[in-house]
Structures are given as structure tokens and as C-alpha cells.
CSV table of C-alpha atoms in Angstrom, one decimal:
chain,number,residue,atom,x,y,z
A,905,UNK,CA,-40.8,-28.0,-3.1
A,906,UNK,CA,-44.5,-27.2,-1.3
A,907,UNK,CA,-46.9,-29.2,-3.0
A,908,UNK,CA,-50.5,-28.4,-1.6
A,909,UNK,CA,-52.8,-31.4,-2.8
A,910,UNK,CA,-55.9,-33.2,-2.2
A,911,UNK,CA,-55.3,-36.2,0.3
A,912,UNK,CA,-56.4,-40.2,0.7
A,913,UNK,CA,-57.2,-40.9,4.2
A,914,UNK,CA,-58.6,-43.7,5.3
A,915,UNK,CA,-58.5,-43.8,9.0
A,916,UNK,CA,-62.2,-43.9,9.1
A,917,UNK,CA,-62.5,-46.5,6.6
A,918,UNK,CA,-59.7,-49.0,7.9
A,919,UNK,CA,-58.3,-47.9,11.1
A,920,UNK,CA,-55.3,-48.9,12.3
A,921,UNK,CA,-54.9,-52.4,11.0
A,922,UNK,CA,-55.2,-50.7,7.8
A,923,UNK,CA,-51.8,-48.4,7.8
A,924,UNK,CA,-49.8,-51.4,8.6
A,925,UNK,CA,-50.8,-53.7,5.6
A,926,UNK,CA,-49.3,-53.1,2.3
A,927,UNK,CA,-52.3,-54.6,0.3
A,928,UNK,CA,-54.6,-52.1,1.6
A,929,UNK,CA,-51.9,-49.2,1.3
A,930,UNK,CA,-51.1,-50.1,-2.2
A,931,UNK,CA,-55.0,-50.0,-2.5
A,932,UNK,CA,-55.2,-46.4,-1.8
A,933,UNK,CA,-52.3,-45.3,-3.2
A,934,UNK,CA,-54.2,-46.6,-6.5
A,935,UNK,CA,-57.3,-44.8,-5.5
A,936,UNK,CA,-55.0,-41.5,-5.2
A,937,UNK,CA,-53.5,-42.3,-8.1
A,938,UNK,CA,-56.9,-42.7,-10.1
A,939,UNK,CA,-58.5,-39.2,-8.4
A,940,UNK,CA,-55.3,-37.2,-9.6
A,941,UNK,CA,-54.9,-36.6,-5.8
A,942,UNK,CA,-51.1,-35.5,-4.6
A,943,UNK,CA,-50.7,-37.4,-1.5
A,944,UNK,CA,-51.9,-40.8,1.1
A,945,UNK,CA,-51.8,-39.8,4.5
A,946,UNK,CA,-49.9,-43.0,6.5
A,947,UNK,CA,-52.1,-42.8,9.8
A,948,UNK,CA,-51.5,-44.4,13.3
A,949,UNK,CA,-50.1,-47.6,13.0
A,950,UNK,CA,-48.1,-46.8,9.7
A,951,UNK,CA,-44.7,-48.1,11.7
A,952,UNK,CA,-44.3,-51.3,13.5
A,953,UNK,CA,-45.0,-50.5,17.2
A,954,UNK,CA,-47.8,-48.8,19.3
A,955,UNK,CA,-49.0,-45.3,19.4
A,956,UNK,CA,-45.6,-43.0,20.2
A,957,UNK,CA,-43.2,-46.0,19.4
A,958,UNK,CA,-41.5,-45.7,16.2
A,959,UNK,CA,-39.5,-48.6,15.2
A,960,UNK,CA,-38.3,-48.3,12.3
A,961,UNK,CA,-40.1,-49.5,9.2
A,962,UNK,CA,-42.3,-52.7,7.9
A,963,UNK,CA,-39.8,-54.6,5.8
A,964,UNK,CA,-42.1,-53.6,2.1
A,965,UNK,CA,-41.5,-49.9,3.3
A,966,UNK,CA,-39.3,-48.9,0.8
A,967,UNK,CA,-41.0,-50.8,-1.9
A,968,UNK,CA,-44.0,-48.9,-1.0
A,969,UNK,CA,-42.4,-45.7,-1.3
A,970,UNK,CA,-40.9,-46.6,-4.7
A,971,UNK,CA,-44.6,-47.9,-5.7
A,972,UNK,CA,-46.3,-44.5,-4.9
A,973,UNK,CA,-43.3,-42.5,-6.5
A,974,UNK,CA,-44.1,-44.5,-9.5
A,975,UNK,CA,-48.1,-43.3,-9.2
A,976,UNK,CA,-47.1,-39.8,-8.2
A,977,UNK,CA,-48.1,-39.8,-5.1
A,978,UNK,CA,-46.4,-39.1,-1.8
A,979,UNK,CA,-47.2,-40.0,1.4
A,980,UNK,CA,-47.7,-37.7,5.0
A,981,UNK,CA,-46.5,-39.7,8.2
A,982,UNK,CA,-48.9,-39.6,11.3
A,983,UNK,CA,-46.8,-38.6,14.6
A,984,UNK,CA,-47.7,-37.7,18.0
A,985,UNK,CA,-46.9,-34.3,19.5
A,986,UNK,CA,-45.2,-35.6,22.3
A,987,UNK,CA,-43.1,-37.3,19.8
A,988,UNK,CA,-41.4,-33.8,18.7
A,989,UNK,CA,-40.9,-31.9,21.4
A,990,UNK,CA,-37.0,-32.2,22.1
A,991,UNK,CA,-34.7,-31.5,19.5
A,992,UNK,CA,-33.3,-35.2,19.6
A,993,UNK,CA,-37.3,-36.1,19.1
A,994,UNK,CA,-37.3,-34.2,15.8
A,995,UNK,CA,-34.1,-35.6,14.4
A,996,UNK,CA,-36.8,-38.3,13.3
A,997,UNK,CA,-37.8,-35.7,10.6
A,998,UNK,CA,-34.6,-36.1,9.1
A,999,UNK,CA,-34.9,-40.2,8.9
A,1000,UNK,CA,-38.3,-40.0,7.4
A,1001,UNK,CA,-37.4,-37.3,4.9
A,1002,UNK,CA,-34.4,-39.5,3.5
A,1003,UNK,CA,-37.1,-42.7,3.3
A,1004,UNK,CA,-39.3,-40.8,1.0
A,1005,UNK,CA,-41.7,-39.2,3.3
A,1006,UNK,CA,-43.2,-35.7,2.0
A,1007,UNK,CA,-45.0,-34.3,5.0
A,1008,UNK,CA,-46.1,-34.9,8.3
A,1009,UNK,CA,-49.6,-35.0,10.5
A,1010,UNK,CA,-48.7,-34.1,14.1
A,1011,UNK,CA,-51.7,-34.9,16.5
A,1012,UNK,CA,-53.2,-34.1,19.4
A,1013,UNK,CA,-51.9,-30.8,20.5
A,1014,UNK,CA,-55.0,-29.4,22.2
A,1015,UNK,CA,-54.1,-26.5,24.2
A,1016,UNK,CA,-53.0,-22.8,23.2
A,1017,UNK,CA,-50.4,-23.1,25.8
A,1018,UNK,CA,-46.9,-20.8,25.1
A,1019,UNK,CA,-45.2,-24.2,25.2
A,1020,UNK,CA,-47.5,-25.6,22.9
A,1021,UNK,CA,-47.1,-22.6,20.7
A,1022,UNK,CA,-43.4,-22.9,20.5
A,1023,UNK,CA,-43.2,-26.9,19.7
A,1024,UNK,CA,-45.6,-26.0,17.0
A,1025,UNK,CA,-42.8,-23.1,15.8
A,1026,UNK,CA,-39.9,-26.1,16.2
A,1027,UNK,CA,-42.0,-28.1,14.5
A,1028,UNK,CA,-42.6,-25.9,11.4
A,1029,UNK,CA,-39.0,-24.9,11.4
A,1030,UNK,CA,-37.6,-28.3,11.7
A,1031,UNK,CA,-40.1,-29.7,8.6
A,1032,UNK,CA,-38.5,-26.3,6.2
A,1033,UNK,CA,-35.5,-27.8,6.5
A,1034,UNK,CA,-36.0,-30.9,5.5
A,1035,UNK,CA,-38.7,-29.9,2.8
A,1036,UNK,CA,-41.4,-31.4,4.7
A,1037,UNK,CA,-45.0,-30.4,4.3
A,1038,UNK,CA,-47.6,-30.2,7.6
A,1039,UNK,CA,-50.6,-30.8,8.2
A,1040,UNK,CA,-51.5,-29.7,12.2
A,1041,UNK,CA,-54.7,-32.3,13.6
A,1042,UNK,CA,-55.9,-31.6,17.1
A,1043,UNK,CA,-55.0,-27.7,17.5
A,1044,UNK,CA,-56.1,-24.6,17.4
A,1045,UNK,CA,-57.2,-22.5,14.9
A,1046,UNK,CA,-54.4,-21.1,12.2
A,1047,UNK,CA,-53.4,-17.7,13.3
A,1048,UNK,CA,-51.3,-16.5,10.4
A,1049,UNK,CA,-48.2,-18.3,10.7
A,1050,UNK,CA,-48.2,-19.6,7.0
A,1051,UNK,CA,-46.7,-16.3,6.3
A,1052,UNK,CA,-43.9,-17.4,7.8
A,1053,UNK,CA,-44.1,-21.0,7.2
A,1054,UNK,CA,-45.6,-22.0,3.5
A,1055,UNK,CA,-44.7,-25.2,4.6
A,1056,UNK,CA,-47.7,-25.4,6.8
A,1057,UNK,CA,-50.9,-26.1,4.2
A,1058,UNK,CA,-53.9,-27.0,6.8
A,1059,UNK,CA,-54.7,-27.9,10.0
A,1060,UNK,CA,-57.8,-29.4,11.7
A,1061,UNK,CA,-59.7,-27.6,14.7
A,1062,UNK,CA,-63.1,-27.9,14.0
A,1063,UNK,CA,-65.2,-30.4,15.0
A,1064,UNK,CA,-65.2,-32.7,11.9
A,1065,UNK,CA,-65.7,-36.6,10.5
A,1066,UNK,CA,-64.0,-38.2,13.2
A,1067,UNK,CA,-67.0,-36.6,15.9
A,1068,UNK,CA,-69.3,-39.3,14.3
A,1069,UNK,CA,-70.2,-36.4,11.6
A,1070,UNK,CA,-70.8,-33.1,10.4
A,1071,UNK,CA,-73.9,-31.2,10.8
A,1072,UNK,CA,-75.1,-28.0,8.7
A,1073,UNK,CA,-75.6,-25.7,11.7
A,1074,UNK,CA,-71.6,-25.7,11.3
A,1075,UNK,CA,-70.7,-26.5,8.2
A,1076,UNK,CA,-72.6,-23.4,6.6
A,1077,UNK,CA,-70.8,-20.8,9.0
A,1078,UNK,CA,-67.5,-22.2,8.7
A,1079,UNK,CA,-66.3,-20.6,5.3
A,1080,UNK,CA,-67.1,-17.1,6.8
A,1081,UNK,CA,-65.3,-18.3,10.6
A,1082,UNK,CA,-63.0,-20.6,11.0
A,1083,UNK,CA,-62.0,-20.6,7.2
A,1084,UNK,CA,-60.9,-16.8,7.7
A,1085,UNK,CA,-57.7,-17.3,9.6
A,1086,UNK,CA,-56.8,-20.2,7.0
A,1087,UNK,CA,-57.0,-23.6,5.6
A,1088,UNK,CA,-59.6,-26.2,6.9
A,1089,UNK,CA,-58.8,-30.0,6.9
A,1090,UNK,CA,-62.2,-31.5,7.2
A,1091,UNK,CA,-62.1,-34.9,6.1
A,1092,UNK,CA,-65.5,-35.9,4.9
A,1093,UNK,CA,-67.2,-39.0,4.1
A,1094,UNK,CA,-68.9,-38.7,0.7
A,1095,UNK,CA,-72.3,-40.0,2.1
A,1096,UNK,CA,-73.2,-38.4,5.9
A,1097,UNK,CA,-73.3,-40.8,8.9
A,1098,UNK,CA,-77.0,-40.9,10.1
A,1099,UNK,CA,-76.1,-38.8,12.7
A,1100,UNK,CA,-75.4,-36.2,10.6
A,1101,UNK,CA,-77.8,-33.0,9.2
A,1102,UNK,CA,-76.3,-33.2,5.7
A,1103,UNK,CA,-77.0,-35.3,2.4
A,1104,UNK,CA,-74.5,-36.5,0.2
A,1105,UNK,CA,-74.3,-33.4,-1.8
A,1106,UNK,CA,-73.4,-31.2,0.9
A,1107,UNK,CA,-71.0,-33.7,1.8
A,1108,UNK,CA,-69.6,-33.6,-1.7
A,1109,UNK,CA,-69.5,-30.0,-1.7
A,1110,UNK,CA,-67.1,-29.8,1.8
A,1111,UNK,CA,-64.5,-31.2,-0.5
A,1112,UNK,CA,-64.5,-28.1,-2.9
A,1113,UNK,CA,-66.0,-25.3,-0.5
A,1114,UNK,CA,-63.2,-25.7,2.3
């Protein structure tokens, strides 16, 4: 059931408005559809609420779901790590699972903490058993656990898109660094910000390199 796949995102594009309006979802869904790309990562703001309130689901929700299924795509929910660290936190795993949802994004974990290290374990062991994939934002670096969790197909920590842009003095080392102790989710624009040291085919080539 682990499907590793290219991902939409379009935080950067459409913020959070965006995740909460089922033209522009159905939009990208299309666009994932059209690239032959596996999944549309549902960012902050993809439930009604605020950032760490989950209420439930916009009323197309389940039309959306059936829409993408129909594209082949499927969709990775945004959560907060704050948001999963009791047991009766991660029971919402189980909810989102039965509505169709394929993986998960937890955020903002930031520290290499033993308590930070364990909710990342609960995590990954709560996702197996409901055959959801994760992607880890805002952590540390991947330090082997995908032998033990398959389930676990990239994670962030690097300094990426969403620092206003990438610059080769990084990008050029981080194949033979960071991209040692496992995947890299790098996010790029296609054309650099102007604060950025690439050009567009360096930014192209982030896609197929990492």
C-alpha cells in the first residue's frame, strides 16, 4: 500500500485561502492529474478552522475525494505536531484514513529532543496501521528509520522554497550531505525567486536530482 510519488503543492502559490476552496483544489488535482503525479498535498487551512483546530470537513469534502480518486490521485493532510502527541490526538489518523486521505505532512517539529524523537516513532507507527504515508516538514535530518518504517518516504530539513529560495552554494552539496541519510523534500519553484543564485534549469533539475 506505499505509494512513493511526485507531489502538487501549492502553498507557495495560494496559501491558505487556497486549501480551503474547492475550485482551486479541483484545479490542482487536474494539474496532478495531467503531470502523471501520485498525490496533492492539502496544506494549512485544508479543514474548516485555524491552525491546530480540526473541525471536521468542508461540506464538498467527500466529493473531492471521490473527484481525485477518479484522476488517480490522492491527497496528503497537513497537521501540526502538537496535534499528535497523545494517543487520543492520533485517533484522528483513523478518521482521516476512513475519509480517503493517503498520507500525512506533520510540521514543525524542530528539535532533536528524546520526546520529539518518540512522537515522531508514535507517529510513524500510528500512520502503518492505518496505511498512511508521511511526509516529516520542520525536523531533523532522516537517520535511518525507513528501515523500520517504509511508510515514511521524505522529510524536509534543509533550508528550502519556503526561505524565499534556494541558492547553489547548497544545492550542489546537498546530494553528497544531507541526501545521504535519505530522502529530500525540496519543493521548488520552476523559475528561482530573485533572491535566489539558480536559473530555471537548476531549478528544473532539483526536481529529478533530489
Amino acid at each position: 500500500w506505499i505509494r512513493p510519488g511526485v507531489t502538487a503543492w501549492m502553498w507557495l502559490s495560494e496559501g491558505f485561502q487556497g486549501q480551503r476552496t474547492e475550485s482551486t483544489l479541483k484545479k490542482y488535482v487536474d494539474l496532478a492529474h495531467d503531470m502523471g503525479w501520485t498525490y496533492l498535498i492539502l496544506d494549512e487551512g485544508w479543514q474548516p478552522g485555524g491552525r491546530g483546530s480540526y473541525n471536521g470537513y468542508f461540506p464538498f469534502f467527500a466529493d473531492l475525494v471521490e473527484y481525485a480518486e477518479s484522476k488517480g490521485v490522492g491527497f496528503i493532510a497537513w497537521v501540526l505536531k502538537e496535534d499528535l502527541d497523545t494517543p487520543e490526538e492520533l485517533d484522528v489518523l483513523n478518521d482521516w484514513a476512513a475519509h480517503g486521505i493517503k498520507g500525512i505532512k506533520a510540521d514543525f517539529f524542530e528539535s532533536e529532543s528524546v520526546e520529539r524523537i518518540d512522537g515522531l516513532e508514535a507517529i510513524y507507527q500510528k500512520c502503518a496501521e492505518e496505511h498512511l504515508i508521511v511526509n516529516i516538514h520542520g525536523a531533523n535530518k532522516c537517520t535511518g528509520e525507513r528501515a523500520t518504517w517504509p511508510n515514511v518516504i521524505n522529510r524536509e530539513s534543509l533550508i528550502g522554497q519556503e526561505y524565499g529560495g534556494v541558492w547553489c552554494t547548497n544545492t550542489t552539496i546537498w546530494p553528497y550531505t544531507r541526501g545521504v541519510t535519505g530522502a529530500m523534500d525540496i519543493t521548488p519553484h520552476l523559475y528561482p525567486t530573485p533572491s535566489s543564485s539558480t536559473t530555471a534549469a537548476q531549478q528544473l533539475a532539483l526536481n529529478i536530482v533530489f
